[in-house]
Short mmCIF file of C-alpha atoms in Angstrom, two decimals:
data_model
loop_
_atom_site.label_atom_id
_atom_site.label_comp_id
_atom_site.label_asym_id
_atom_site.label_seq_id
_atom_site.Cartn_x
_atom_site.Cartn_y
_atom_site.Cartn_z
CA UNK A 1166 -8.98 5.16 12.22
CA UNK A 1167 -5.73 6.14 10.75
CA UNK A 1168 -2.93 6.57 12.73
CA UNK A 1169 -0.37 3.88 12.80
CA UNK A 1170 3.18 4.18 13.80
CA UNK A 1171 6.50 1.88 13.39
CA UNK A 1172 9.95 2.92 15.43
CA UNK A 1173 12.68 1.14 13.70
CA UNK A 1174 16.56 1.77 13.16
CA UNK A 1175 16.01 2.22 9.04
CA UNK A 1176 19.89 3.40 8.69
CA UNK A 1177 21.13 1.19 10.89
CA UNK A 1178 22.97 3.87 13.27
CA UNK A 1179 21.61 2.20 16.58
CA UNK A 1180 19.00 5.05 16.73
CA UNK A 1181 14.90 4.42 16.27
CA UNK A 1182 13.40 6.11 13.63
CA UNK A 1183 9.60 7.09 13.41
CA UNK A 1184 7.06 6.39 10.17
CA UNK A 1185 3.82 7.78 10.42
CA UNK A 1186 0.97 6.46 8.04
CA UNK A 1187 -1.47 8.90 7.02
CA UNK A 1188 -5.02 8.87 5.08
CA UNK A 1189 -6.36 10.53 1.94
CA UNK A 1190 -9.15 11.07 0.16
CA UNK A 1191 -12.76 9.51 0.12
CA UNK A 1192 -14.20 7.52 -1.18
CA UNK A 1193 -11.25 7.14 -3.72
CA UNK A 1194 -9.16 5.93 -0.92
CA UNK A 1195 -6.00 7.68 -2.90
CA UNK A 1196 -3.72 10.48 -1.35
CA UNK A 1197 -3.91 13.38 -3.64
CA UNK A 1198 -1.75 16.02 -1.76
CA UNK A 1199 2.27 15.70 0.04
CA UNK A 1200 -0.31 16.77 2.92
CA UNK A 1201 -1.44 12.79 2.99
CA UNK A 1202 1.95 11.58 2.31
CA UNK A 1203 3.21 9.11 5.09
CA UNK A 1204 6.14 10.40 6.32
CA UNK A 1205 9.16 8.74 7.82
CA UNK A 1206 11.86 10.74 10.35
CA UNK A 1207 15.15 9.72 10.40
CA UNK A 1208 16.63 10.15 14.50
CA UNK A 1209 19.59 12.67 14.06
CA UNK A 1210 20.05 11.66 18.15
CA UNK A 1211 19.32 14.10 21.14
CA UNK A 1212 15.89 14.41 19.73
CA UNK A 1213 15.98 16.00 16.81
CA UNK A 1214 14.12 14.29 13.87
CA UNK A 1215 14.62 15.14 10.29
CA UNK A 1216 11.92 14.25 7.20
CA UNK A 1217 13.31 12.08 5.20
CA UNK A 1218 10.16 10.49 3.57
CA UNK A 1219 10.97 11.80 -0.33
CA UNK A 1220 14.69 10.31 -0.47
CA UNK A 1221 13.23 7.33 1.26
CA UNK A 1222 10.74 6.99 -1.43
CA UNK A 1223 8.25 5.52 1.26
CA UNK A 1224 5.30 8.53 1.23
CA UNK A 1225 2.63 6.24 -0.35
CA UNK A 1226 -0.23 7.09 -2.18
CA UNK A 1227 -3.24 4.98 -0.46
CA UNK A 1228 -5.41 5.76 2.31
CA UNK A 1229 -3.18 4.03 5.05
CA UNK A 1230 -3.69 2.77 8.50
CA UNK A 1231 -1.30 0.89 10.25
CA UNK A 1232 3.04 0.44 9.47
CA UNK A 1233 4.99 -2.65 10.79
CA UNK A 1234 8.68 -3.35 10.41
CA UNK A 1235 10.64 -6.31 10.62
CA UNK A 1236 13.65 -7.92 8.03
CA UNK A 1237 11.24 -9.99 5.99
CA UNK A 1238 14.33 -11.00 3.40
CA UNK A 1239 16.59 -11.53 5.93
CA UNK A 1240 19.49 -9.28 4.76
CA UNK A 1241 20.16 -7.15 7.63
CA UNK A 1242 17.95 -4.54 7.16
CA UNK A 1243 14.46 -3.54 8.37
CA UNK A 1244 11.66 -3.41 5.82
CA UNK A 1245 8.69 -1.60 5.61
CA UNK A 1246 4.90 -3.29 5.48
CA UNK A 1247 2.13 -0.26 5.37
CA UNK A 1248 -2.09 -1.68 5.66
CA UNK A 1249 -4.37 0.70 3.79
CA UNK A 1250 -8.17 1.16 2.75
CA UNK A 1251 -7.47 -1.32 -0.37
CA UNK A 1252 -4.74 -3.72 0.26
CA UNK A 1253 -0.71 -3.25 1.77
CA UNK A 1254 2.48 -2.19 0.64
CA UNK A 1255 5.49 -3.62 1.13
CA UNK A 1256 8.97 -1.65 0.75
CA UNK A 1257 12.53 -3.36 0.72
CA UNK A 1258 14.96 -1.48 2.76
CA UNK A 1259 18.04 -1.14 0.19
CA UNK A 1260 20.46 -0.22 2.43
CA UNK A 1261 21.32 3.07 1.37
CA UNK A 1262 18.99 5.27 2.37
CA UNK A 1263 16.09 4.94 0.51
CA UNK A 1264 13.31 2.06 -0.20
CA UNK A 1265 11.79 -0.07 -3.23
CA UNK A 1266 8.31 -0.51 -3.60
CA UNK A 1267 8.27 -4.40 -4.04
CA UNK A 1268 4.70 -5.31 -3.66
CA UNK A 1269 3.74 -6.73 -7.08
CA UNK A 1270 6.87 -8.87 -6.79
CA UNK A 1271 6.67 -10.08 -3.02
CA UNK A 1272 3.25 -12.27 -3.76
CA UNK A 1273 1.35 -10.45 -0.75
CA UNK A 1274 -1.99 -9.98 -2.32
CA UNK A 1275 -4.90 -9.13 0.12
CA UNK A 1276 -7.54 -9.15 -2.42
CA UNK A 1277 -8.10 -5.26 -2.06
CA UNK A 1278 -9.41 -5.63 1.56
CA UNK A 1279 -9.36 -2.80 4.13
CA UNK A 1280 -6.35 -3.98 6.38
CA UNK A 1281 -5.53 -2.15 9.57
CA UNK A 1282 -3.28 -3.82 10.78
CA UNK A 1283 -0.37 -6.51 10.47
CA UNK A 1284 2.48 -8.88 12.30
CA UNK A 1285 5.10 -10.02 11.24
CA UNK A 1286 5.84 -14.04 12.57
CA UNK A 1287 7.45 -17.05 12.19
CA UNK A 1288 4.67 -19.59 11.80
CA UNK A 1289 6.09 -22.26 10.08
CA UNK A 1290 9.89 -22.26 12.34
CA UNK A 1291 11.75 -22.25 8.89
CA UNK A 1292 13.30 -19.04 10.11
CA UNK A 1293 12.11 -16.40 8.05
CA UNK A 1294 9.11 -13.77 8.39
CA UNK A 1295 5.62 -14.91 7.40
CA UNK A 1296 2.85 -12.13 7.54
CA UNK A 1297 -0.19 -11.80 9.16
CA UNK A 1298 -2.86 -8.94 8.22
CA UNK A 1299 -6.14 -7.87 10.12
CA UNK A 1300 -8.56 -7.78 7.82
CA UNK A 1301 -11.71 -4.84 9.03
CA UNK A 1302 -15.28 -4.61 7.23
CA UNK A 1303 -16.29 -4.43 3.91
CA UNK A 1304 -16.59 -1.07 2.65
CA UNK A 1305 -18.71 -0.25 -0.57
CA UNK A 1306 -18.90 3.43 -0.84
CA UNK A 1307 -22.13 2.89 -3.28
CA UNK A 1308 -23.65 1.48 -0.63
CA UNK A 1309 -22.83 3.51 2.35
CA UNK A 1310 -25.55 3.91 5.10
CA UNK A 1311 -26.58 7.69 6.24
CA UNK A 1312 -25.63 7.77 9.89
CA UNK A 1313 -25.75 11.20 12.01
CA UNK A 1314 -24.54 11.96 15.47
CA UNK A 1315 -26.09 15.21 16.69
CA UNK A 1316 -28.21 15.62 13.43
CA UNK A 1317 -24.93 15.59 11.18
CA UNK A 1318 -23.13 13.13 9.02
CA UNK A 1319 -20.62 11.07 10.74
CA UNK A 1320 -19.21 7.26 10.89
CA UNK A 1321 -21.44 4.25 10.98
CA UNK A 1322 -21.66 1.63 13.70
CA UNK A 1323 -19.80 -1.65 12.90
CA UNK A 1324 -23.40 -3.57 12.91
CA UNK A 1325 -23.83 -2.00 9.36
CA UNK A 1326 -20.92 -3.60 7.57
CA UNK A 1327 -19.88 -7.04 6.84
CA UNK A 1328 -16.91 -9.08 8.90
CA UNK A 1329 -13.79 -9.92 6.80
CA UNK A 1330 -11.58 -13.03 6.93
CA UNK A 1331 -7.98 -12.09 8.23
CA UNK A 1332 -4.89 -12.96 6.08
CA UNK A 1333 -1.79 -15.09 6.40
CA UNK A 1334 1.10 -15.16 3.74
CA UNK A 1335 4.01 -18.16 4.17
CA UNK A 1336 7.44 -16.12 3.24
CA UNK A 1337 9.20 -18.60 0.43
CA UNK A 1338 13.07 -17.36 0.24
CA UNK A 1339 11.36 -13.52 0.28
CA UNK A 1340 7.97 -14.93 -1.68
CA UNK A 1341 4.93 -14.68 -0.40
CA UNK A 1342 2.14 -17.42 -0.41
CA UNK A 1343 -1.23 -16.62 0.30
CA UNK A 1344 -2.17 -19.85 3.14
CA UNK A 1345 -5.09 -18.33 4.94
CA UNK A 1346 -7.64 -21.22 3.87
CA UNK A 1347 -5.48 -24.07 4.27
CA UNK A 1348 -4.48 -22.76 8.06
CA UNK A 1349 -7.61 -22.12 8.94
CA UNK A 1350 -7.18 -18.18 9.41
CA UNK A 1351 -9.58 -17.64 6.48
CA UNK A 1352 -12.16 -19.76 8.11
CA UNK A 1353 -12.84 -16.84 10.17
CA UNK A 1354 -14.66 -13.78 9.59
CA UNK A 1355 -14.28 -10.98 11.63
CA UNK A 1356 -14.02 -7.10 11.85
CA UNK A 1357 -10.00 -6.97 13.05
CA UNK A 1358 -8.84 -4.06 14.08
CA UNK A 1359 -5.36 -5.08 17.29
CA UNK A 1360 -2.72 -8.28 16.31
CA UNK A 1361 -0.33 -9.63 18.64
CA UNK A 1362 1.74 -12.41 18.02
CA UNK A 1363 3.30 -14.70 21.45
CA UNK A 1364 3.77 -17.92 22.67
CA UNK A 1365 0.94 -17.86 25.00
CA UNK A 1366 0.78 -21.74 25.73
CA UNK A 1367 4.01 -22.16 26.10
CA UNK A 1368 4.25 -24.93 23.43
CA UNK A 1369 6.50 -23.45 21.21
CA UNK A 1370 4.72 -21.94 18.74
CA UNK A 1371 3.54 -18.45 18.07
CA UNK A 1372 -0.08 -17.69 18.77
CA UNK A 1373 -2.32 -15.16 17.41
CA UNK A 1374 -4.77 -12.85 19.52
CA UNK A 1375 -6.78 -10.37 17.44
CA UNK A 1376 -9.14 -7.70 18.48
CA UNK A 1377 -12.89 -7.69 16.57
CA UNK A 1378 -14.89 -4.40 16.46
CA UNK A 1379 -17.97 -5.59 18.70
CA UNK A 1380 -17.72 -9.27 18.11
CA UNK A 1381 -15.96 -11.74 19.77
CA UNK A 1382 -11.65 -11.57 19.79
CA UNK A 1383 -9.70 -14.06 18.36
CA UNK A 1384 -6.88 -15.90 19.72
CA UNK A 1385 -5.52 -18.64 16.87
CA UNK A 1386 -3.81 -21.32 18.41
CA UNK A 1387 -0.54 -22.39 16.43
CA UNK A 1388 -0.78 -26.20 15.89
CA UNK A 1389 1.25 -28.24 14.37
CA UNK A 1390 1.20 -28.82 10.21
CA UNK A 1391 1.64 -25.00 10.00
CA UNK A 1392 -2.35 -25.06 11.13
CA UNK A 1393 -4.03 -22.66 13.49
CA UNK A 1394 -7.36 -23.03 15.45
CA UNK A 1395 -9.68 -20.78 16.81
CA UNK A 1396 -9.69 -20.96 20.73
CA UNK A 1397 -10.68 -17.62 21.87
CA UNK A 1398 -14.15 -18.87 24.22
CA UNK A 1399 -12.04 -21.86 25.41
CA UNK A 1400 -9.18 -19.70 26.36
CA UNK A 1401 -11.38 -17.43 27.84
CA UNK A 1402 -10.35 -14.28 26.23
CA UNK A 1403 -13.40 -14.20 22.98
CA UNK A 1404 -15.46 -11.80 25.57
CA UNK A 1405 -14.78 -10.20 28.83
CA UNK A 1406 -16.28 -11.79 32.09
CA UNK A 1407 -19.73 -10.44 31.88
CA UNK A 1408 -20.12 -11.98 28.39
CA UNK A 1409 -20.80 -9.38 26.64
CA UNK A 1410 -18.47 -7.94 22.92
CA UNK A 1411 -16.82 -4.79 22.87
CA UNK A 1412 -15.64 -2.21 20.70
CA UNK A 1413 -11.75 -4.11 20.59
CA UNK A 1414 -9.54 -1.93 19.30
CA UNK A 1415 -4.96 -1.66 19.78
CA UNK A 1416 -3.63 -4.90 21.92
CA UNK A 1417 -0.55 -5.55 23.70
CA UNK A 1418 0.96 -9.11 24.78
CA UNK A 1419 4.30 -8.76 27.38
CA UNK A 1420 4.79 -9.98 31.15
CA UNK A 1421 2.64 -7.81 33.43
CA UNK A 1422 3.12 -9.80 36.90
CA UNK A 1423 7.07 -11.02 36.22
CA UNK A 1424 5.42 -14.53 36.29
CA UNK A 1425 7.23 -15.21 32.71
CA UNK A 1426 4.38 -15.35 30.92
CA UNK A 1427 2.92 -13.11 28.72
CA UNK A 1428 -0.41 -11.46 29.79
CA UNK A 1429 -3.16 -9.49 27.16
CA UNK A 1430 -4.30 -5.89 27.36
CA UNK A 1431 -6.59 -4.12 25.01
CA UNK A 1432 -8.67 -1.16 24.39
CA UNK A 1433 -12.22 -0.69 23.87
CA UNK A 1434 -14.82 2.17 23.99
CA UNK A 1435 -16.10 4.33 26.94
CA UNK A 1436 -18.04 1.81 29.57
CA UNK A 1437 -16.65 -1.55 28.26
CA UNK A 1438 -13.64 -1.29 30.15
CA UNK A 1439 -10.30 -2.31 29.11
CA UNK A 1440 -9.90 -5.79 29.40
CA UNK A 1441 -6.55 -6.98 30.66
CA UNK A 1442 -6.39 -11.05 30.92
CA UNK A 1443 -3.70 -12.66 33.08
CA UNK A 1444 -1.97 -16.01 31.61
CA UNK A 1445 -3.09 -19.30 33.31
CA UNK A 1446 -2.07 -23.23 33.13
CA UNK A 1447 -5.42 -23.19 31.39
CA UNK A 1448 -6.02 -20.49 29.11
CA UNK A 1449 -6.07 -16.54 30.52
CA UNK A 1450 -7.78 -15.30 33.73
CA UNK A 1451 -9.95 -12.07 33.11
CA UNK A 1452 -8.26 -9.61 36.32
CA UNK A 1453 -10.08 -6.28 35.15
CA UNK A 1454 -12.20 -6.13 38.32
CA UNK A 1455 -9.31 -7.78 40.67
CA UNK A 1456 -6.48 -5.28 39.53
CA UNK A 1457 -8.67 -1.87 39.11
CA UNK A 1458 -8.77 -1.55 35.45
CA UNK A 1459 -11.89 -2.12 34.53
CA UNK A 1460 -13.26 0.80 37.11
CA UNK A 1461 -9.99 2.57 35.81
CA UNK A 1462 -10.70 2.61 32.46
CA UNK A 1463 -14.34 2.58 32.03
CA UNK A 1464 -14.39 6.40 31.46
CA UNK A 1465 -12.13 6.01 28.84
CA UNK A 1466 -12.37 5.12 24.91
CA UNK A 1467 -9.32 3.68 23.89
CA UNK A 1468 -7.08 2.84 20.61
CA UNK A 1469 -2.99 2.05 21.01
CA UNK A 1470 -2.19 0.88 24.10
CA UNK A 1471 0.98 -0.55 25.58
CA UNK A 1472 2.63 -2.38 28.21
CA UNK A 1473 5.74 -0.14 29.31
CA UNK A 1474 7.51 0.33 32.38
CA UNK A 1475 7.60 4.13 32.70
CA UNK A 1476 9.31 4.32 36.02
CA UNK A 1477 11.47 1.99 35.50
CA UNK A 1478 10.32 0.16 38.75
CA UNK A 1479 10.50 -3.02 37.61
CA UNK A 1480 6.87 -3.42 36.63
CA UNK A 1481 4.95 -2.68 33.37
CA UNK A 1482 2.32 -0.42 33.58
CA UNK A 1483 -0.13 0.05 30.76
CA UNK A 1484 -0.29 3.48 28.67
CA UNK A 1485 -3.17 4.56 26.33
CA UNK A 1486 -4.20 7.09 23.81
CA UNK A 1487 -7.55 7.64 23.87
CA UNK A 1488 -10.69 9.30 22.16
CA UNK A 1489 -14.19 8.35 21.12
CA UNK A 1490 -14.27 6.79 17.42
CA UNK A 1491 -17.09 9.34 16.26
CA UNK A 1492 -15.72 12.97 15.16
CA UNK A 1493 -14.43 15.14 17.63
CA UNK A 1494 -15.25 18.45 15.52
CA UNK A 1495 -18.94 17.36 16.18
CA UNK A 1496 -18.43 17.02 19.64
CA UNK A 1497 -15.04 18.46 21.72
CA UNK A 1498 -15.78 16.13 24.25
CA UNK A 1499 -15.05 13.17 22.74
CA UNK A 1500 -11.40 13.78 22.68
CA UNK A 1501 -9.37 12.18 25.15
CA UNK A 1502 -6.14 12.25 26.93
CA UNK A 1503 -3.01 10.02 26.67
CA UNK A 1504 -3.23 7.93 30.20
CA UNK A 1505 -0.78 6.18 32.42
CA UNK A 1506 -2.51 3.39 34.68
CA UNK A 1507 0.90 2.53 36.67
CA UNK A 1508 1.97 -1.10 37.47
CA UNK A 1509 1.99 -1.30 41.98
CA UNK A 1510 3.48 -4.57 41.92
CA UNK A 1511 0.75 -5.82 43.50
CA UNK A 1512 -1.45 -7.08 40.83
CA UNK A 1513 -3.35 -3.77 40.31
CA UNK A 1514 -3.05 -0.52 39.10
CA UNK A 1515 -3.41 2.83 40.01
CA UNK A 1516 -5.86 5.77 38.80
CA UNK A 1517 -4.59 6.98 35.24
CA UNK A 1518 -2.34 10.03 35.33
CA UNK A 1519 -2.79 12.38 32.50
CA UNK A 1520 0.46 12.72 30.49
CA UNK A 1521 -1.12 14.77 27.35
CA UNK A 1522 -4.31 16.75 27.40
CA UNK A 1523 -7.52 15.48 25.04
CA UNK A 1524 -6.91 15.49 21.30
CA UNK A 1525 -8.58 12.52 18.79
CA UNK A 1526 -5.63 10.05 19.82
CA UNK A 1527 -5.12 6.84 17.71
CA UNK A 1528 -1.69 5.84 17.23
CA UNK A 1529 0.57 5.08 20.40
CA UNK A 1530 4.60 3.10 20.43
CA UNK A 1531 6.44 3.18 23.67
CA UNK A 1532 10.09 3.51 22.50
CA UNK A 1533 13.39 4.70 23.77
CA UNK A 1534 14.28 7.08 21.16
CA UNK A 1535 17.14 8.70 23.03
CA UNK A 1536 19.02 5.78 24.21
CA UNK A 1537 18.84 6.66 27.80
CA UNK A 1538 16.81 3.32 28.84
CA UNK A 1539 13.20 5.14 29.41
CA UNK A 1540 10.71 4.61 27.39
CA UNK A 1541 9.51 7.66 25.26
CA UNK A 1542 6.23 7.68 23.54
CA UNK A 1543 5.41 8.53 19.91
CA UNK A 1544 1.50 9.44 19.78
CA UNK A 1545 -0.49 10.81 16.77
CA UNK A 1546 -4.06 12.44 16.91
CA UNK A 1547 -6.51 12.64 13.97
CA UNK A 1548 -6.04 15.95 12.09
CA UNK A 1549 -3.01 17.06 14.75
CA UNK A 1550 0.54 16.47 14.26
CA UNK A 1551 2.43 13.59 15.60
CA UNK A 1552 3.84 14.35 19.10
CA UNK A 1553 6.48 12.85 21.15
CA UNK A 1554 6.44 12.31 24.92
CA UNK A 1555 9.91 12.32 26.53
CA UNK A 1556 10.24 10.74 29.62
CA UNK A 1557 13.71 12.67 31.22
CA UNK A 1558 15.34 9.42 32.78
CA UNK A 1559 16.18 11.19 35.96
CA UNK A 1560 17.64 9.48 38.92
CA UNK A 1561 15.46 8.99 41.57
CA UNK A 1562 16.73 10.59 44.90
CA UNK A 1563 18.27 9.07 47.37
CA UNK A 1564 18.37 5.71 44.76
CA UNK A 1565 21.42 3.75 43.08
CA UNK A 1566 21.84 4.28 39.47
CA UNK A 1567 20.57 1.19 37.72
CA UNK A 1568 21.53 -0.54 34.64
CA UNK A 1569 19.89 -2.59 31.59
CA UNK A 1570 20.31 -4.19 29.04
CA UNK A 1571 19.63 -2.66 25.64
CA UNK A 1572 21.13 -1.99 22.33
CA UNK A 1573 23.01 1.15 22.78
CA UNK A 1574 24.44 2.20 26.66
CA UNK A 1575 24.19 1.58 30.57
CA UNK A 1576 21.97 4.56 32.20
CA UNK A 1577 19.83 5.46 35.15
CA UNK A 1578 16.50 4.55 36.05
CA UNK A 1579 13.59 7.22 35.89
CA UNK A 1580 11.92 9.90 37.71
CA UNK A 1581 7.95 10.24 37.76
CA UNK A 1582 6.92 11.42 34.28
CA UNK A 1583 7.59 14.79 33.22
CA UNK A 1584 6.32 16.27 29.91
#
């Protein structure tokens, strides 16, 4: 399940940068090698990426999942949050290059739970960055279940492990309170594995939807009093339309149909589709069936997953890596490709285009890394290295340059994609 990925602008020189978590060893859940070290790439611009993970001071030393950056003490610059096997780390950006390891300080204490994920949010509207972790299963190597696939060892089906309660933390002036029981997040067990954080009611607070490994999703409500409820069945996005839980895995929240709203997509594994809900006066409307992606996808087992407009039509199409969650070195066939289901405009999509060829994909951030206004993709693989997709930003023929808005310059819009 590792895999995670954060593009940021560390050192500030209006380029993104790329951190890539890695795992270690079992069942210790330590890295023991600079081959498990997470690893950070500072953008030297046109594309070339240097390793700048020692000066940084950022490599780790826990089995690690997921990365997630935002400016949690409000001083300019982008920190650093990293989930892992046994808890999180949190590193202050000091501004000159490198990072502090501020953890034990910063209050964030998740109890030495396996957290995949994380998002950073303003719950309470004070204005600073409270944090929100996805909690998975809990995982007793003493008391790990012999599970085969093909008459060898591999990983056990979620049924076999007990749900966790996900985490909130209040940010206090760069402090962190644990508040998961008295807003209700705690009240909630689940096996988390996708957070996304929108305004999905329109009521000017954030929501929360998270993704549960075959149980139902969540999708926590902000409320007034700093409080959160549970609405996923009322909202209509706990299950997809047949009722039945899936594998839910990576999730996206952004404006599929240009109806201002923000829509859901996430992943699952091979046959349960994935489900992509469109937002509603009264909750979410499940279109899989009415806009082709659940025949689209069902082939497909899925992890990251993003909303990006790769042609720069106008419309955001959806993007996955994918791969079966069981080994791929006990079975080739269970990798998968990174897929492009593009956006018509019409309220479907079309049949996935290939963009790279099977490997054990997890990790997947839609990103324009060379300032040209396309999105590029960072992807990683299990036991392959990290790879970048660049998408060329050529003008289409016979077609009018076209211009956006951005951090950096004006450019053209984009061809097909090329590799």
């Amino acid at each position: 399940m590792s895999g995670g990925i954060a593009v940021f602008d560390y050192d500030r020189d209006g380029l993104l940068d790329v951190f890539l978590v890695n795992g270690g060893d079992l069942p210790s859940g330590k890295k023991t090698s600079a081959a498990q070290s997470n690893r950070l790439f500072r953008n030297r611009g046109e594309m070339p990426f240097e390793d700048v993970t020692q000066n940084a001071g950022v490599g780790g030393t826990e089995y690690s999942f997921g990365a997630s950056a935002a400016d949690y003490d409000g001083d300019g610059r982008p920190d650093l949050l990293v989930t892992s096997l046994r808890g999180v780390s949190l590193y202050r950006n000091r501004g000159d290059g490198t990072f502090a390891d501020v953890t034990a300080q910063s209050g964030i204490d998740n109890r030495g739970r396996w957290a995949v994920g994380a998002a950073w949010l303003d719950f309470d509207g004070d204005r600073d960055l409270d944090l929100f972790l996805v909690n998975y299963v809990a995982w007793d190597p003493a008391k790990e279940p012999e599970c085969k696939t093909a008459g060898r060892i591999d990983f056990c089906h979620p049924r076999y492990y007990e749900a966790r309660p996900n985490a909130l933390f209040r940010n206090d002036s760069g402090k962190f309170v644990d508040v998961s029981e008295e807003s209700s997040i705690g009240k909630h067990p689940g096996k988390g594995m996708g957070v996304v954080a929108a305004d999905f009611d329109g009521d000017q607070r954030l929501d929360l939807f998270v993704t549960n490994d075959r149980l139902p999703a969540f999708l926590f409500r902000g409320l007034p009093g700093d409080n959160f409820a549970e609405i996923g069945l009322q909202a209509g996005v706990s299950v997809p339309e047949d009722g039945k839980t899936v594998s839910g895995m990576g999730a996206d929240a952004q404006d599929f149909d240009n109806d201002s709203k923000p829509d859901l997509i996430y992943t699952a594994l091979k046959d349960e589709t994935f489900p992509l809900y469109r937002s509603s006066a009264t909750g979410f409307e499940d279109v899989s069936a009415p806009s082709r992606m659940a025949p689209l996808s069902r082939k497909f087992a899925g992890w990251g997953v993003v909303f990006a407009d790769l042609d720069n039509d106008g419309w955001k199409d959806i993007v996955a890596a994918t791969s079966d969650a069981l080994s791929g070195q006990v079975d080739p066939s269970r990798k998968g490709p990174i897929v492009w289901f593009r956006n018509t405009g019409q309220d479907k999509f079309e049949e996935a285009q290939t963009l790279l060829g099977p490997d054990m994909h997890r990790g997947l951030v839609a990103a324009d890394l060379d300032r040209d206004g396309c999105a590029d993709l960072v992807v990683t693989a299990l036991d392959a290295t990290a790879k970048i997709l660049h998408n060329p930003c050529t003008q289409k023929s016979g077609g009018a340059p076209r211009q956006w808005l951005g951090s950096s310059a004006l450019g053209y819009a984009s061809s097909l994609w090329e590799k």
